[in-house]
Amino acid sequence: KYNVKPDVAAVLAKPELFESAVEPTPVPNLFLLGTTRGIANAADLIARGNLEQLIAHALADFDYVVIDTAPVAVVSDALHFARHVPTVCLVVHARHTPRRVVQRAGKLLADVGGRELTGVVLNQIRRNRASHYRYYYHSSKPYAQGLGSSPVPS
């Protein structure tokens, strides 16, 4: 169970709370800046400009930063985040999310700050169907430079 700490909404409102809001998890070297509730005024908090400061702070303190947002096709929050991050990965529910929705999400992300997808995670694959999918890894210099470290070896 996690202690009650400032959440992402509090940090967006007051960026100086970042250090006290980031919490270690039971997994070594994994930290969390979570939310305890839905953020009703997320668009307002994001629009204030503190999002860029929050992401810059996180990137300065941690080797890797993963931001989990609501689906791109549902709310605009993910598009606001995409403007401020070096790479974008789309998570797709296998055999559930229609191809046109995935294509639209990719186009929306590309239209916002020219962010092309770094990768796609195919989630919820049934084990008996997994043999139909292929593992694919690709890295380019901009991707590696965007992460601030060398790419994972293939």
mmCIF file of C-alpha atoms in Angstrom:
data_model
loop_
_atom_site.group_PDB
_atom_site.id
_atom_site.type_symbol
_atom_site.label_atom_id
_atom_site.label_comp_id
_atom_site.label_asym_id
_atom_site.label_seq_id
_atom_site.Cartn_x
_atom_site.Cartn_y
_atom_site.Cartn_z
ATOM 1 C CA LYS A 1 0.000 0.000 0.000
ATOM 2 C CA TYR A 2 1.274 3.432 -0.918
ATOM 3 C CA ASN A 3 1.364 6.374 1.471
ATOM 4 C CA VAL A 4 -0.794 9.380 0.750
ATOM 5 C CA LYS A 5 1.496 11.825 -1.035
ATOM 6 C CA PRO A 6 0.969 14.648 -3.488
ATOM 7 C CA ASP A 7 -0.244 13.179 -6.759
ATOM 8 C CA VAL A 8 0.360 14.207 -10.363
ATOM 9 C CA ALA A 9 -2.439 16.804 -10.205
ATOM 10 C CA ALA A 10 -0.812 18.426 -7.178
ATOM 11 C CA VAL A 11 2.579 18.457 -8.903
ATOM 12 C CA LEU A 12 1.096 19.967 -12.055
ATOM 13 C CA ALA A 13 -0.414 22.700 -9.902
ATOM 14 C CA LYS A 14 2.776 23.161 -7.829
ATOM 15 C CA PRO A 15 5.897 21.727 -9.539
ATOM 16 C CA GLU A 16 7.976 22.239 -6.376
ATOM 17 C CA LEU A 17 6.123 19.220 -4.886
ATOM 18 C CA PHE A 18 7.837 16.829 -7.339
ATOM 19 C CA GLU A 19 10.492 15.507 -4.924
ATOM 20 C CA SER A 20 7.962 14.781 -2.182
ATOM 21 C CA ALA A 21 5.455 13.237 -4.602
ATOM 22 C CA VAL A 22 7.709 10.625 -6.223
ATOM 23 C CA GLU A 23 7.445 7.408 -4.252
ATOM 24 C CA PRO A 24 9.536 4.234 -4.326
ATOM 25 C CA THR A 25 7.715 0.986 -5.089
ATOM 26 C CA PRO A 26 8.501 -2.564 -3.909
ATOM 27 C CA VAL A 27 10.342 -3.067 -7.222
ATOM 28 C CA PRO A 28 13.988 -1.941 -6.897
ATOM 29 C CA ASN A 29 14.777 1.275 -8.827
ATOM 30 C CA LEU A 30 11.145 1.793 -9.816
ATOM 31 C CA PHE A 31 9.435 4.968 -8.639
ATOM 32 C CA LEU A 32 5.891 6.193 -9.072
ATOM 33 C CA LEU A 33 4.202 9.536 -9.400
ATOM 34 C CA GLY A 34 0.612 8.437 -9.383
ATOM 35 C CA THR A 35 -2.840 9.814 -9.100
ATOM 36 C CA THR A 36 -5.332 9.072 -6.371
ATOM 37 C CA ARG A 37 -8.331 10.207 -8.361
ATOM 38 C CA GLY A 38 -9.422 11.226 -11.813
ATOM 39 C CA ILE A 39 -8.219 14.701 -12.656
ATOM 40 C CA ALA A 40 -11.311 16.708 -13.553
ATOM 41 C CA ASN A 41 -9.349 19.756 -14.685
ATOM 42 C CA ALA A 42 -6.421 17.933 -16.312
ATOM 43 C CA ALA A 43 -6.577 20.030 -19.474
ATOM 44 C CA ASP A 44 -6.370 23.228 -17.394
ATOM 45 C CA LEU A 45 -3.425 21.913 -15.379
ATOM 46 C CA ILE A 46 -1.636 20.807 -18.535
ATOM 47 C CA ALA A 47 -2.338 24.100 -20.299
ATOM 48 C CA ARG A 48 -0.679 26.113 -17.521
ATOM 49 C CA GLY A 49 2.713 25.069 -18.808
ATOM 50 C CA ASN A 50 3.740 23.096 -15.717
ATOM 51 C CA LEU A 51 3.617 19.840 -17.653
ATOM 52 C CA GLU A 52 6.809 20.712 -19.497
ATOM 53 C CA GLN A 53 8.492 21.552 -16.191
ATOM 54 C CA LEU A 54 7.284 18.298 -14.613
ATOM 55 C CA ILE A 55 8.592 16.183 -17.506
ATOM 56 C CA ALA A 56 11.921 18.039 -17.546
ATOM 57 C CA HIS A 57 12.313 17.434 -13.818
ATOM 58 C CA ALA A 58 11.513 13.733 -14.193
ATOM 59 C CA LEU A 59 13.932 13.327 -17.118
ATOM 60 C CA ALA A 60 16.671 15.046 -15.105
ATOM 61 C CA ASP A 61 16.171 12.749 -12.098
ATOM 62 C CA PHE A 62 15.529 9.389 -13.770
ATOM 63 C CA ASP A 63 17.075 7.360 -16.600
ATOM 64 C CA TYR A 64 13.697 6.351 -18.027
ATOM 65 C CA VAL A 65 10.326 7.998 -17.581
ATOM 66 C CA VAL A 66 7.113 6.242 -18.614
ATOM 67 C CA ILE A 67 3.935 8.290 -18.752
ATOM 68 C CA ASP A 68 0.687 6.373 -18.895
ATOM 69 C CA THR A 69 -2.221 8.416 -20.208
ATOM 70 C CA ALA A 70 -5.808 7.852 -21.168
ATOM 71 C CA PRO A 71 -6.327 6.481 -24.684
ATOM 72 C CA VAL A 72 -5.488 8.958 -27.439
ATOM 73 C CA ALA A 73 -8.824 8.449 -29.160
ATOM 74 C CA VAL A 74 -10.809 9.097 -25.962
ATOM 75 C CA VAL A 75 -9.411 12.319 -24.459
ATOM 76 C CA SER A 76 -6.856 14.888 -25.542
ATOM 77 C CA ASP A 77 -4.575 14.519 -22.478
ATOM 78 C CA ALA A 78 -2.227 12.122 -24.267
ATOM 79 C CA LEU A 79 -1.787 14.616 -27.098
ATOM 80 C CA HIS A 80 -0.786 17.327 -24.622
ATOM 81 C CA PHE A 81 1.813 14.990 -23.112
ATOM 82 C CA ALA A 82 3.081 13.987 -26.561
ATOM 83 C CA ARG A 83 4.144 17.572 -27.256
ATOM 84 C CA HIS A 84 6.665 17.425 -24.401
ATOM 85 C CA VAL A 85 8.215 13.959 -24.559
ATOM 86 C CA PRO A 86 11.072 12.659 -26.714
ATOM 87 C CA THR A 87 9.378 9.392 -27.719
ATOM 88 C CA VAL A 88 5.862 7.942 -27.914
ATOM 89 C CA CYS A 89 4.781 4.315 -27.660
ATOM 90 C CA LEU A 90 1.208 3.251 -28.320
ATOM 91 C CA VAL A 91 -0.379 0.379 -26.381
ATOM 92 C CA VAL A 92 -2.961 -1.535 -28.416
ATOM 93 C CA HIS A 93 -5.412 -4.128 -27.132
ATOM 94 C CA ALA A 94 -4.891 -7.139 -29.445
ATOM 95 C CA ARG A 95 -7.939 -8.356 -31.367
ATOM 96 C CA HIS A 96 -10.017 -5.598 -29.756
ATOM 97 C CA THR A 97 -8.845 -2.186 -30.938
ATOM 98 C CA PRO A 98 -9.875 -1.655 -34.559
ATOM 99 C CA ARG A 99 -7.069 -0.961 -37.018
ATOM 100 C CA ARG A 100 -8.645 2.362 -38.022
ATOM 101 C CA VAL A 101 -8.514 3.522 -34.366
ATOM 102 C CA VAL A 102 -4.816 2.624 -34.158
ATOM 103 C CA GLN A 103 -4.135 4.432 -37.444
ATOM 104 C CA ARG A 104 -6.078 7.479 -36.258
ATOM 105 C CA ALA A 105 -4.145 7.531 -32.959
ATOM 106 C CA GLY A 106 -0.866 7.378 -34.881
ATOM 107 C CA LYS A 107 -1.960 10.240 -37.119
ATOM 108 C CA LEU A 108 -3.117 12.358 -34.170
ATOM 109 C CA LEU A 109 0.239 11.848 -32.445
ATOM 110 C CA ALA A 110 2.151 12.661 -35.641
ATOM 111 C CA ASP A 111 0.083 15.828 -36.115
ATOM 112 C CA VAL A 112 0.962 17.017 -32.594
ATOM 113 C CA GLY A 113 4.526 18.202 -32.670
ATOM 114 C CA GLY A 114 5.497 15.763 -35.406
ATOM 115 C CA ARG A 115 5.700 12.842 -32.983
ATOM 116 C CA GLU A 116 5.995 9.583 -34.834
ATOM 117 C CA LEU A 117 5.444 6.409 -32.896
ATOM 118 C CA THR A 118 8.604 4.920 -31.443
ATOM 119 C CA GLY A 119 6.830 1.639 -30.935
ATOM 120 C CA VAL A 120 3.603 -0.220 -30.434
ATOM 121 C CA VAL A 121 2.917 -2.628 -27.592
ATOM 122 C CA LEU A 122 0.390 -5.301 -28.477
ATOM 123 C CA ASN A 123 -1.358 -6.062 -25.209
ATOM 124 C CA GLN A 124 -3.722 -8.858 -24.154
ATOM 125 C CA ILE A 125 -2.438 -11.453 -26.611
ATOM 126 C CA ARG A 126 -3.879 -14.875 -25.906
ATOM 127 C CA ARG A 127 -1.114 -17.431 -25.476
ATOM 128 C CA ASN A 128 -2.556 -19.790 -28.082
ATOM 129 C CA ARG A 129 -2.503 -16.948 -30.640
ATOM 130 C CA ALA A 130 0.933 -15.547 -29.784
ATOM 131 C CA SER A 131 2.659 -17.575 -32.524
ATOM 132 C CA HIS A 132 0.860 -15.409 -35.122
ATOM 133 C CA TYR A 133 2.712 -12.302 -33.975
ATOM 134 C CA ARG A 134 6.339 -11.552 -34.703
ATOM 135 C CA TYR A 135 8.872 -9.827 -32.482
ATOM 136 C CA TYR A 136 10.337 -6.755 -34.137
ATOM 137 C CA TYR A 137 12.919 -4.343 -32.800
ATOM 138 C CA HIS A 138 14.229 -1.264 -34.528
ATOM 139 C CA SER A 139 16.310 1.600 -33.231
ATOM 140 C CA SER A 140 17.634 4.701 -34.873
ATOM 141 C CA LYS A 141 19.973 7.410 -33.662
ATOM 142 C CA PRO A 142 17.195 9.941 -32.955
ATOM 143 C CA TYR A 143 15.406 7.346 -30.795
ATOM 144 C CA ALA A 144 18.541 6.564 -28.827
ATOM 145 C CA GLN A 145 19.422 10.236 -28.437
ATOM 146 C CA GLY A 146 15.869 10.999 -27.339
ATOM 147 C CA LEU A 147 16.142 8.547 -24.491
ATOM 148 C CA GLY A 148 19.437 9.963 -23.351
ATOM 149 C CA SER A 149 21.110 6.558 -23.437
ATOM 150 C CA SER A 150 22.034 3.862 -25.890
ATOM 151 C CA PRO A 151 19.290 1.628 -27.264
ATOM 152 C CA VAL A 152 18.584 -1.759 -25.778
ATOM 153 C CA PRO A 153 20.604 -4.414 -27.631
ATOM 154 C CA SER A 154 18.560 -6.590 -29.925
#
